[in-house]
mmCIF file of C-alpha atoms in Angstrom:
data_model
loop_
_atom_site.group_PDB
_atom_site.id
_atom_site.type_symbol
_atom_site.label_atom_id
_atom_site.label_comp_id
_atom_site.label_asym_id
_atom_site.label_seq_id
_atom_site.Cartn_x
_atom_site.Cartn_y
_atom_site.Cartn_z
ATOM 1 C CA UNK A 1 -77.708 45.378 -80.383
ATOM 2 C CA UNK A 2 -77.625 41.800 -79.091
ATOM 3 C CA UNK A 3 -78.423 41.415 -75.279
ATOM 4 C CA UNK A 4 -75.571 39.915 -73.470
ATOM 5 C CA UNK A 5 -77.406 36.943 -71.937
ATOM 6 C CA UNK A 6 -79.006 34.940 -74.758
ATOM 7 C CA UNK A 7 -82.865 34.345 -74.156
ATOM 8 C CA UNK A 8 -83.419 30.582 -73.564
ATOM 9 C CA UNK A 9 -87.107 28.759 -73.185
ATOM 10 C CA UNK A 10 -88.140 28.576 -69.723
ATOM 11 C CA UNK A 11 -87.262 24.750 -69.840
ATOM 12 C CA UNK A 12 -83.546 25.748 -70.515
ATOM 13 C CA UNK A 13 -83.270 28.551 -67.775
ATOM 14 C CA UNK A 14 -81.126 26.456 -65.125
ATOM 15 C CA UNK A 15 -83.557 23.818 -64.491
ATOM 16 C CA UNK A 16 -82.521 20.088 -64.439
ATOM 17 C CA UNK A 17 -83.537 17.783 -67.441
ATOM 18 C CA UNK A 18 -84.173 14.281 -67.051
ATOM 19 C CA UNK A 19 -80.909 13.308 -68.619
ATOM 20 C CA UNK A 20 -79.109 15.768 -66.506
ATOM 21 C CA UNK A 21 -79.831 14.498 -63.100
ATOM 22 C CA UNK A 22 -79.942 10.728 -63.751
ATOM 23 C CA UNK A 23 -77.584 8.964 -61.328
ATOM 24 C CA UNK A 24 -77.108 12.255 -59.337
ATOM 25 C CA UNK A 25 -77.937 12.827 -55.667
ATOM 26 C CA UNK A 26 -80.066 15.501 -54.713
ATOM 27 C CA UNK A 27 -77.111 17.761 -53.602
ATOM 28 C CA UNK A 28 -75.351 17.246 -56.879
ATOM 29 C CA UNK A 29 -78.471 17.864 -58.894
ATOM 30 C CA UNK A 30 -78.750 21.199 -57.067
ATOM 31 C CA UNK A 31 -74.884 21.593 -58.131
ATOM 32 C CA UNK A 32 -75.845 20.903 -61.651
ATOM 33 C CA UNK A 33 -78.692 23.368 -61.608
ATOM 34 C CA UNK A 34 -76.481 25.999 -60.130
ATOM 35 C CA UNK A 35 -74.113 25.561 -62.832
ATOM 36 C CA UNK A 36 -76.483 25.902 -65.525
ATOM 37 C CA UNK A 37 -77.826 29.135 -64.060
ATOM 38 C CA UNK A 38 -74.446 30.519 -63.670
ATOM 39 C CA UNK A 39 -73.629 29.929 -67.490
ATOM 40 C CA UNK A 40 -76.784 31.454 -68.666
ATOM 41 C CA UNK A 41 -76.422 34.672 -66.183
ATOM 42 C CA UNK A 42 -72.677 34.954 -67.497
ATOM 43 C CA UNK A 43 -73.895 34.869 -71.143
ATOM 44 C CA UNK A 44 -71.599 31.670 -71.640
ATOM 45 C CA UNK A 45 -72.328 29.482 -74.749
ATOM 46 C CA UNK A 46 -71.966 26.319 -72.654
ATOM 47 C CA UNK A 47 -71.754 25.149 -69.328
ATOM 48 C CA UNK A 48 -68.144 24.215 -68.627
ATOM 49 C CA UNK A 49 -66.213 22.461 -65.869
ATOM 50 C CA UNK A 50 -65.371 25.794 -64.028
ATOM 51 C CA UNK A 51 -69.121 26.619 -63.795
ATOM 52 C CA UNK A 52 -69.460 23.153 -62.261
ATOM 53 C CA UNK A 53 -66.407 23.589 -60.015
ATOM 54 C CA UNK A 54 -67.918 27.035 -58.635
ATOM 55 C CA UNK A 55 -71.302 25.769 -57.976
ATOM 56 C CA UNK A 56 -69.676 22.382 -56.488
ATOM 57 C CA UNK A 57 -67.593 24.548 -53.964
ATOM 58 C CA UNK A 58 -70.666 26.820 -53.144
ATOM 59 C CA UNK A 59 -72.968 23.759 -52.441
ATOM 60 C CA UNK A 60 -70.711 21.089 -51.051
ATOM 61 C CA UNK A 61 -68.897 21.226 -47.767
ATOM 62 C CA UNK A 62 -67.231 17.796 -48.374
ATOM 63 C CA UNK A 63 -65.815 19.231 -51.283
ATOM 64 C CA UNK A 64 -64.564 22.141 -49.846
ATOM 65 C CA UNK A 65 -62.791 20.180 -47.067
ATOM 66 C CA UNK A 66 -61.024 18.162 -49.626
ATOM 67 C CA UNK A 67 -59.929 21.306 -51.529
ATOM 68 C CA UNK A 68 -57.987 22.951 -48.741
ATOM 69 C CA UNK A 69 -58.231 25.410 -45.914
ATOM 70 C CA UNK A 70 -60.033 28.605 -45.531
ATOM 71 C CA UNK A 71 -57.309 30.907 -47.187
ATOM 72 C CA UNK A 72 -56.943 28.604 -50.064
ATOM 73 C CA UNK A 73 -60.709 28.223 -50.566
ATOM 74 C CA UNK A 74 -60.895 32.324 -50.459
ATOM 75 C CA UNK A 75 -58.234 32.392 -53.246
ATOM 76 C CA UNK A 76 -60.078 29.974 -55.332
ATOM 77 C CA UNK A 77 -63.364 31.548 -55.035
ATOM 78 C CA UNK A 78 -61.985 34.909 -55.629
ATOM 79 C CA UNK A 79 -60.382 33.631 -58.903
ATOM 80 C CA UNK A 80 -63.758 31.808 -59.882
ATOM 81 C CA UNK A 81 -65.694 35.356 -59.234
ATOM 82 C CA UNK A 82 -63.160 36.895 -61.376
ATOM 83 C CA UNK A 83 -63.586 34.405 -64.257
ATOM 84 C CA UNK A 84 -67.459 35.252 -63.994
ATOM 85 C CA UNK A 85 -66.934 38.917 -64.205
ATOM 86 C CA UNK A 86 -64.283 39.229 -66.886
ATOM 87 C CA UNK A 87 -61.354 36.850 -67.236
ATOM 88 C CA UNK A 88 -63.610 34.422 -68.286
ATOM 89 C CA UNK A 89 -64.794 36.355 -71.177
ATOM 90 C CA UNK A 90 -62.022 34.660 -73.630
ATOM 91 C CA UNK A 91 -63.938 31.562 -72.826
ATOM 92 C CA UNK A 92 -67.218 32.683 -74.114
ATOM 93 C CA UNK A 93 -66.413 32.269 -77.834
ATOM 94 C CA UNK A 94 -65.060 28.958 -77.415
ATOM 95 C CA UNK A 95 -66.225 25.355 -76.526
ATOM 96 C CA UNK A 96 -64.220 23.583 -73.845
ATOM 97 C CA UNK A 97 -62.836 20.487 -75.501
ATOM 98 C CA UNK A 98 -59.250 19.602 -74.547
ATOM 99 C CA UNK A 99 -59.603 16.177 -76.436
ATOM 100 C CA UNK A 100 -58.362 14.319 -73.379
ATOM 101 C CA UNK A 101 -61.721 12.861 -72.665
ATOM 102 C CA UNK A 102 -64.203 11.675 -75.258
ATOM 103 C CA UNK A 103 -66.935 13.979 -76.100
ATOM 104 C CA UNK A 104 -70.283 13.121 -74.492
ATOM 105 C CA UNK A 105 -72.917 15.257 -76.433
ATOM 106 C CA UNK A 106 -76.303 16.070 -74.711
ATOM 107 C CA UNK A 107 -79.168 14.653 -76.920
ATOM 108 C CA UNK A 108 -81.079 17.363 -78.598
ATOM 109 C CA UNK A 109 -79.118 20.305 -76.781
ATOM 110 C CA UNK A 110 -78.949 23.773 -78.129
ATOM 111 C CA UNK A 111 -75.615 25.324 -78.231
ATOM 112 C CA UNK A 112 -76.777 27.864 -75.443
ATOM 113 C CA UNK A 113 -76.903 26.233 -72.178
ATOM 114 C CA UNK A 114 -75.478 23.031 -73.602
ATOM 115 C CA UNK A 115 -72.926 20.966 -71.724
ATOM 116 C CA UNK A 116 -69.329 21.501 -73.157
ATOM 117 C CA UNK A 117 -67.890 18.121 -73.914
ATOM 118 C CA UNK A 118 -65.522 17.969 -71.230
ATOM 119 C CA UNK A 119 -68.212 19.077 -68.595
ATOM 120 C CA UNK A 120 -70.506 16.248 -69.896
ATOM 121 C CA UNK A 121 -67.636 13.924 -69.805
ATOM 122 C CA UNK A 122 -66.943 14.694 -66.024
ATOM 123 C CA UNK A 123 -70.486 14.286 -65.085
ATOM 124 C CA UNK A 124 -70.504 10.954 -66.778
ATOM 125 C CA UNK A 125 -67.279 10.139 -64.981
ATOM 126 C CA UNK A 126 -69.173 11.004 -61.676
ATOM 127 C CA UNK A 127 -71.936 8.731 -62.230
ATOM 128 C CA UNK A 128 -69.423 5.760 -63.067
ATOM 129 C CA UNK A 129 -67.426 6.566 -60.231
ATOM 130 C CA UNK A 130 -70.440 6.097 -57.870
ATOM 131 C CA UNK A 131 -71.172 2.831 -59.419
ATOM 132 C CA UNK A 132 -67.779 1.795 -58.900
ATOM 133 C CA UNK A 133 -67.887 2.376 -55.264
ATOM 134 C CA UNK A 134 -71.455 0.654 -55.218
ATOM 135 C CA UNK A 135 -73.306 4.060 -54.515
ATOM 136 C CA UNK A 136 -76.642 4.593 -55.639
ATOM 137 C CA UNK A 137 -75.888 8.202 -56.757
ATOM 138 C CA UNK A 138 -73.077 10.110 -57.263
ATOM 139 C CA UNK A 139 -71.949 13.002 -54.940
ATOM 140 C CA UNK A 140 -69.769 16.030 -54.814
ATOM 141 C CA UNK A 141 -66.583 14.233 -54.418
ATOM 142 C CA UNK A 142 -67.490 11.871 -57.483
ATOM 143 C CA UNK A 143 -67.932 15.166 -59.550
ATOM 144 C CA UNK A 144 -64.627 16.745 -58.127
ATOM 145 C CA UNK A 145 -62.879 13.641 -59.038
ATOM 146 C CA UNK A 146 -64.393 13.965 -62.758
ATOM 147 C CA UNK A 147 -63.296 17.606 -62.957
ATOM 148 C CA UNK A 148 -59.772 16.907 -62.320
ATOM 149 C CA UNK A 149 -59.236 13.784 -64.182
ATOM 150 C CA UNK A 150 -58.657 15.997 -67.426
ATOM 151 C CA UNK A 151 -55.451 18.243 -66.887
ATOM 152 C CA UNK A 152 -56.602 20.537 -69.660
ATOM 153 C CA UNK A 153 -60.042 21.349 -68.225
ATOM 154 C CA UNK A 154 -60.866 24.692 -67.336
ATOM 155 C CA UNK A 155 -61.770 23.584 -63.965
ATOM 156 C CA UNK A 156 -57.963 22.435 -63.440
ATOM 157 C CA UNK A 157 -56.926 25.788 -65.100
ATOM 158 C CA UNK A 158 -58.735 27.726 -62.430
ATOM 159 C CA UNK A 159 -57.602 25.364 -59.466
ATOM 160 C CA UNK A 160 -53.827 25.833 -60.677
ATOM 161 C CA UNK A 161 -54.119 29.513 -61.109
ATOM 162 C CA UNK A 162 -55.650 29.666 -57.623
ATOM 163 C CA UNK A 163 -52.696 27.801 -56.246
ATOM 164 C CA UNK A 164 -54.541 24.341 -55.715
ATOM 165 C CA UNK A 165 -52.470 21.424 -57.195
ATOM 166 C CA UNK A 166 -55.024 19.683 -59.218
ATOM 167 C CA UNK A 167 -52.895 16.459 -59.423
ATOM 168 C CA UNK A 168 -52.572 16.126 -55.552
ATOM 169 C CA UNK A 169 -56.321 16.971 -55.343
ATOM 170 C CA UNK A 170 -57.194 14.040 -57.419
ATOM 171 C CA UNK A 171 -54.921 11.860 -55.020
ATOM 172 C CA UNK A 172 -56.675 13.264 -51.909
ATOM 173 C CA UNK A 173 -60.198 12.488 -53.635
ATOM 174 C CA UNK A 174 -59.322 9.313 -54.477
ATOM 175 C CA UNK A 175 -57.627 8.438 -51.173
ATOM 176 C CA UNK A 176 -60.992 9.451 -49.566
ATOM 177 C CA UNK A 177 -63.072 6.792 -51.569
ATOM 178 C CA UNK A 178 -60.827 4.036 -51.935
ATOM 179 C CA UNK A 179 -61.705 4.110 -55.750
ATOM 180 C CA UNK A 180 -58.869 4.413 -58.417
ATOM 181 C CA UNK A 181 -59.867 4.556 -61.934
ATOM 182 C CA UNK A 182 -56.899 3.072 -63.895
ATOM 183 C CA UNK A 183 -58.216 4.333 -67.238
ATOM 184 C CA UNK A 184 -58.258 7.893 -65.934
ATOM 185 C CA UNK A 185 -54.877 7.476 -64.409
ATOM 186 C CA UNK A 186 -53.546 6.296 -67.631
ATOM 187 C CA UNK A 187 -55.081 9.423 -69.692
ATOM 188 C CA UNK A 188 -53.345 11.797 -67.285
ATOM 189 C CA UNK A 189 -50.142 10.059 -66.764
ATOM 190 C CA UNK A 190 -49.591 10.099 -70.516
ATOM 191 C CA UNK A 191 -49.734 13.904 -70.937
#
């Protein structure tokens, strides 16, 4: 009988790899590490955008403030917990790749513990967004913007099912930073 959680070498058990945390602030690096641990613990094949969203909400008070009030956050966290204990089982056998964003493979990554193409693209989006606003490192709102830019990501599905309008959230995030991404807007408006 196979164990539910795949065994991984010590370096792959939720640690930050050099290429994972490049361009990320310390707080966001902790979010990434938390998402990796959550994926391993849940027995998921890849770290996806819902793992990143769950970890981001836990670690970043600014993101929680942007998402909404206490009842809305409670609904969202409850939905994320449900996802990790059962509802997300349908996702374990598949790879999150909506096709809306270009796949960014993690060099030399194994299947277990690797980034889904959409999650990798969201991290890259966060880095690029931080550069556009001339920040040294990406922060939580940069990642949140990357998570909601793809309307077919698992993070957007979770947000919408929990009653958080992802498109309105994207507008609030962009309004907070003053940074707008014309390329992302054209991708989401063409859907």
